[in-house]
Amino acid sequence: MTQPSPRKRHLTTRILLGIFCLAALAWCVSPRQAPPTELRMKLHGNYLLVPVNYIPKYEQIWYQQDGIVNDGLHLEAGWDGGKLLPFNAPEDNTPIWISYQNEVSILVQHFDANTLAEKYQLAQRFSSIWMPNRKQMASRHGLLRYEHNDLPQRVREDVITVFYEKDLYLYPSRKRIETQIVCDPDFFPDPGTERANALKKRGKLLINPRCSHDIFLHGLRNSHIRVSYFRSHLHEWQAIEQAVVALLDSLNQEPQKALSLARQRDAQRESGMGR
């Protein structure tokens, strides 16, 4: 078999190199779509337009398909000066109780409860899980407070190292519940307090006391909203609830408007691909 001459091999190499350079140049100058700043999704029959910066970075890949139907939505926000803003998780070794002290986690779950009667019924189901073995205590922050009956167990110091029964808060009444909040009990001190520092010096395991906040009255169809935050924000529960509902309302799009946005984006994509 005759081998190509060195001159022909050199020419072929130059041609291939030229093709490669032209392809690389074309890729560099070709228009490319920037990462989306908003994601359109259909969630439990609700058409939402969600700013990407409210979605945790490690979860954004779950929502990358535009128009995907999701079973649930998780958002993270920061509670800053009485307002909800996108939350940026720090990437350093700052203690969690410092770096996440103003973080508000928002979870939209699927529940078929749309009428007022259905929502009150769902709230009763939720509260019935926590109500046994609890007695009503003095109200706090405008909430009915229910504490576990076993008071001797609550004041044992070794309970600081294990999970124990939480405190239940209801609003506005036990018969007509619109909000339910479940928090780590008062015995768990807030980090940074004098009691927490004293326990830490003695080798006790400390937790970051948190609250789980269920919102039953809101505008999303077939949905239930659960919010969580540090217990130190419990006194702001009503402002946080109103801000969360307002945020979700602002994301909610009318179906016709969502369809119009989808057509506009599809047209822009086709236009970009045709260049």
Coordinates of C-alpha atoms in Angstrom, one line a residue:
M1 CA 0.0 0.0 0.0
T2 CA 1.4 3.3 -1.1
Q3 CA 2.0 5.8 1.8
P4 CA 1.0 9.5 1.2
S5 CA 3.9 11.8 0.7
P6 CA 5.1 14.0 3.6
R7 CA 3.8 17.0 1.7
K8 CA 0.3 15.6 1.3
R9 CA 0.3 14.6 5.0
H10 CA 1.3 18.1 5.9
L11 CA -1.4 19.6 3.7
T12 CA -4.1 17.3 5.2
T13 CA -3.0 18.3 8.7
R14 CA -3.3 22.0 7.9
I15 CA -6.8 21.5 6.4
L16 CA -8.0 19.6 9.5
L17 CA -6.5 22.2 11.8
G18 CA -8.2 25.0 9.8
I19 CA -11.6 23.2 10.0
F20 CA -11.2 22.8 13.8
C21 CA -10.3 26.5 14.2
L22 CA -13.2 27.6 12.1
A23 CA -15.6 25.4 14.2
A24 CA -14.2 26.8 17.4
L25 CA -14.5 30.3 16.2
A26 CA -18.1 29.7 15.1
W27 CA -19.0 28.3 18.5
C28 CA -17.4 31.3 20.2
V29 CA -19.3 33.9 18.2
S30 CA -22.6 32.0 18.0
P31 CA -25.4 33.4 20.2
R32 CA -26.0 31.2 23.3
Q33 CA -28.8 31.5 25.7
A34 CA -28.0 32.8 29.1
P35 CA -29.0 30.7 32.1
P36 CA -32.7 31.4 32.8
T37 CA -33.5 33.8 35.6
E38 CA -37.1 32.5 35.9
L39 CA -38.6 29.0 35.5
R40 CA -42.1 28.4 34.3
M41 CA -43.8 25.4 35.9
K42 CA -47.2 23.9 36.4
L43 CA -47.6 22.9 40.1
H44 CA -50.8 21.2 41.3
G45 CA -52.8 23.0 38.6
N46 CA -51.1 26.3 39.4
Y47 CA -49.1 28.1 36.7
L48 CA -46.0 29.6 38.4
L49 CA -43.2 31.8 37.2
V50 CA -40.5 31.2 39.8
P51 CA -37.3 33.3 40.1
V52 CA -34.3 30.9 40.0
N53 CA -32.6 32.6 42.9
Y54 CA -35.3 31.4 45.3
I55 CA -34.5 27.8 44.4
P56 CA -31.5 26.2 46.3
K57 CA -28.6 25.7 43.9
Y58 CA -28.3 22.0 44.6
E59 CA -32.0 21.6 43.6
Q60 CA -32.1 23.8 40.5
I61 CA -31.3 20.9 38.1
W62 CA -34.7 19.4 39.2
Y63 CA -36.5 22.3 37.7
Q64 CA -34.5 23.0 34.6
Q65 CA -37.0 21.6 32.1
D66 CA -39.2 24.5 31.2
G67 CA -42.8 23.7 31.7
I68 CA -42.2 20.6 33.8
V69 CA -45.0 19.4 36.1
N70 CA -43.7 19.1 39.6
D71 CA -45.1 17.3 42.6
G72 CA -43.6 19.8 45.0
L73 CA -41.7 23.0 45.1
H74 CA -39.0 24.0 47.6
L75 CA -37.9 27.6 47.9
E76 CA -35.4 29.3 50.2
A77 CA -35.6 32.9 51.3
G78 CA -33.9 35.2 53.8
W79 CA -35.9 37.1 56.4
D80 CA -34.2 40.5 56.2
G81 CA -35.7 43.6 57.8
G82 CA -39.2 42.2 57.7
K83 CA -38.9 41.2 54.0
L84 CA -38.4 37.9 52.2
L85 CA -35.4 38.0 49.8
P86 CA -33.5 35.3 47.9
F87 CA -31.3 33.4 50.3
N88 CA -27.6 32.7 49.5
A89 CA -26.2 29.8 51.5
P90 CA -22.7 30.6 52.6
E91 CA -19.9 28.4 51.4
D92 CA -17.6 28.7 54.4
N93 CA -17.4 27.1 57.8
T94 CA -19.5 29.7 59.6
P95 CA -21.6 27.9 62.3
I96 CA -25.1 27.1 61.0
W97 CA -26.9 28.9 63.8
I98 CA -25.2 32.1 62.6
S99 CA -25.1 31.7 58.8
Y100 CA -28.7 30.3 58.6
Q101 CA -30.3 32.2 61.5
N102 CA -32.5 34.3 59.0
E103 CA -33.1 31.5 56.5
V104 CA -36.8 30.6 55.8
S105 CA -37.5 27.4 54.0
I106 CA -40.8 27.2 52.0
L107 CA -42.2 23.9 50.9
V108 CA -45.4 23.7 48.7
Q109 CA -46.9 20.2 49.0
H110 CA -49.8 18.5 47.3
F111 CA -53.1 18.3 49.3
D112 CA -56.6 18.3 47.8
A113 CA -58.1 21.0 50.0
N114 CA -59.6 24.0 48.1
T115 CA -62.8 25.1 49.8
L116 CA -62.7 26.9 53.2
A117 CA -64.4 23.9 54.8
E118 CA -61.8 21.5 53.3
K119 CA -58.9 23.7 54.6
Y120 CA -60.3 23.8 58.1
Q121 CA -60.8 20.0 58.0
L122 CA -57.2 19.5 56.9
A123 CA -56.0 21.8 59.7
Q124 CA -57.9 19.7 62.2
R125 CA -56.2 16.5 60.9
F126 CA -52.8 18.1 61.3
S127 CA -53.4 19.3 64.8
S128 CA -54.9 16.0 65.9
I129 CA -51.5 14.4 65.4
W130 CA -49.9 16.7 68.0
M131 CA -52.7 17.3 70.4
P132 CA -52.5 14.1 72.6
N133 CA -50.7 14.4 75.9
R134 CA -50.7 18.1 75.8
K135 CA -52.3 20.8 77.9
Q136 CA -53.1 24.4 77.1
M137 CA -50.7 26.9 78.6
A138 CA -50.6 30.7 78.5
S139 CA -51.0 32.2 75.0
R140 CA -47.8 33.5 73.4
H141 CA -47.4 35.9 70.5
G142 CA -51.2 35.8 69.8
L143 CA -51.1 32.0 69.5
L144 CA -52.7 29.2 71.6
R145 CA -49.9 27.3 73.2
Y146 CA -50.0 23.6 74.1
E147 CA -47.2 22.0 76.1
H148 CA -46.5 18.3 76.7
N149 CA -47.9 17.0 80.0
D150 CA -44.7 15.4 81.2
L151 CA -43.2 18.4 82.9
P152 CA -40.7 16.5 85.1
Q153 CA -39.2 15.0 81.9
R154 CA -39.0 18.5 80.2
V155 CA -36.8 19.9 83.0
R156 CA -34.3 17.0 83.1
E157 CA -31.0 18.3 82.0
D158 CA -30.1 15.3 79.9
V159 CA -33.1 16.0 77.7
I160 CA -30.8 18.6 76.0
T161 CA -29.1 15.6 74.3
V162 CA -32.2 13.9 72.8
F163 CA -35.3 14.7 70.9
Y164 CA -38.4 15.3 73.0
E165 CA -41.9 16.4 72.5
K166 CA -42.4 19.7 70.8
D167 CA -44.7 22.6 71.7
L168 CA -47.8 23.2 69.6
Y169 CA -49.1 26.6 68.7
L170 CA -52.5 27.2 67.0
Y171 CA -54.2 30.3 65.5
P172 CA -56.9 31.6 65.9
S173 CA -58.7 28.9 67.9
R174 CA -58.7 25.1 68.3
K175 CA -62.1 24.8 66.4
R176 CA -61.1 27.1 63.5
I177 CA -57.4 26.6 62.8
E178 CA -55.8 28.7 60.1
T179 CA -52.2 28.3 61.2
Q180 CA -50.3 25.6 63.1
I181 CA -46.7 26.0 64.3
V182 CA -44.7 23.2 66.0
C183 CA -41.5 24.3 67.7
D184 CA -38.7 22.7 69.8
P185 CA -39.6 23.3 73.4
D186 CA -38.3 26.2 75.5
F187 CA -35.8 23.9 77.3
F188 CA -33.7 23.9 74.2
P189 CA -31.8 27.3 74.5
D190 CA -31.2 29.5 71.5
P191 CA -27.5 29.2 70.4
G192 CA -25.3 32.0 71.7
T193 CA -27.3 32.6 74.8
E194 CA -25.7 32.3 78.3
R195 CA -27.4 29.0 79.0
A196 CA -26.4 27.5 75.7
N197 CA -22.8 28.6 76.2
A198 CA -22.7 27.1 79.7
L199 CA -24.1 23.7 78.4
K200 CA -21.6 23.7 75.6
K201 CA -18.7 24.1 78.0
R202 CA -19.9 21.1 79.9
G203 CA -19.9 19.0 76.7
K204 CA -23.7 18.9 76.2
L205 CA -25.0 18.4 72.6
L206 CA -26.9 21.5 71.5
I207 CA -29.5 21.8 68.7
N208 CA -30.7 24.8 66.8
P209 CA -34.3 25.0 68.0
R210 CA -36.6 25.4 65.0
C211 CA -40.3 25.8 64.1
S212 CA -42.4 24.1 61.5
H213 CA -45.2 26.5 60.4
D214 CA -48.2 25.2 58.4
I215 CA -50.3 27.7 56.5
F216 CA -53.8 26.5 55.6
L217 CA -55.4 29.6 54.1
H218 CA -53.8 30.8 50.8
G219 CA -54.5 31.2 47.1
L220 CA -52.8 28.1 45.6
R221 CA -55.0 25.3 44.4
N222 CA -54.5 21.7 45.7
S223 CA -51.6 22.8 47.8
H224 CA -50.4 23.1 51.3
I225 CA -47.6 25.4 52.5
R226 CA -45.1 24.5 55.2
V227 CA -42.5 27.0 56.3
S228 CA -39.6 26.4 58.7
Y229 CA -37.3 28.8 60.5
F230 CA -35.3 29.2 63.7
R231 CA -37.5 29.5 66.9
S232 CA -35.9 32.9 67.6
H233 CA -38.3 34.2 64.8
L234 CA -41.5 32.8 66.4
H235 CA -42.5 36.2 67.6
E236 CA -42.6 37.3 63.9
W237 CA -44.7 34.3 62.8
Q238 CA -47.6 36.5 61.4
A239 CA -45.3 38.8 59.4
I240 CA -43.5 35.8 58.0
E241 CA -46.7 34.0 57.0
Q242 CA -48.1 37.1 55.3
A243 CA -44.8 37.6 53.4
V244 CA -44.7 33.9 52.3
V245 CA -48.3 34.0 51.0
A246 CA -47.6 37.3 49.2
L247 CA -44.5 35.8 47.6
L248 CA -46.4 32.7 46.3
D249 CA -49.2 34.9 45.1
S250 CA -46.7 37.0 43.1
L251 CA -45.5 33.8 41.4
N252 CA -48.9 32.6 40.4
Q253 CA -49.8 33.3 36.7
E254 CA -53.1 33.1 35.0
P255 CA -53.2 30.0 32.7
Q256 CA -53.8 32.2 29.6
K257 CA -50.9 34.5 30.5
A258 CA -48.6 31.5 31.2
L259 CA -49.5 30.1 27.7
S260 CA -48.7 33.4 26.1
L261 CA -45.3 33.5 27.8
A262 CA -44.6 30.0 26.7
R263 CA -45.3 30.9 23.0
Q264 CA -43.1 33.9 23.2
R265 CA -40.2 31.9 24.6
D266 CA -40.7 29.2 22.0
A267 CA -40.6 31.8 19.3
Q268 CA -37.4 33.3 20.7
R269 CA -35.8 29.9 20.8
E270 CA -36.6 29.2 17.2
S271 CA -35.4 32.6 16.2
G272 CA -32.1 32.0 18.0
M273 CA -31.6 28.5 16.4
G274 CA -32.2 29.9 12.9
R275 CA -29.3 32.4 13.1

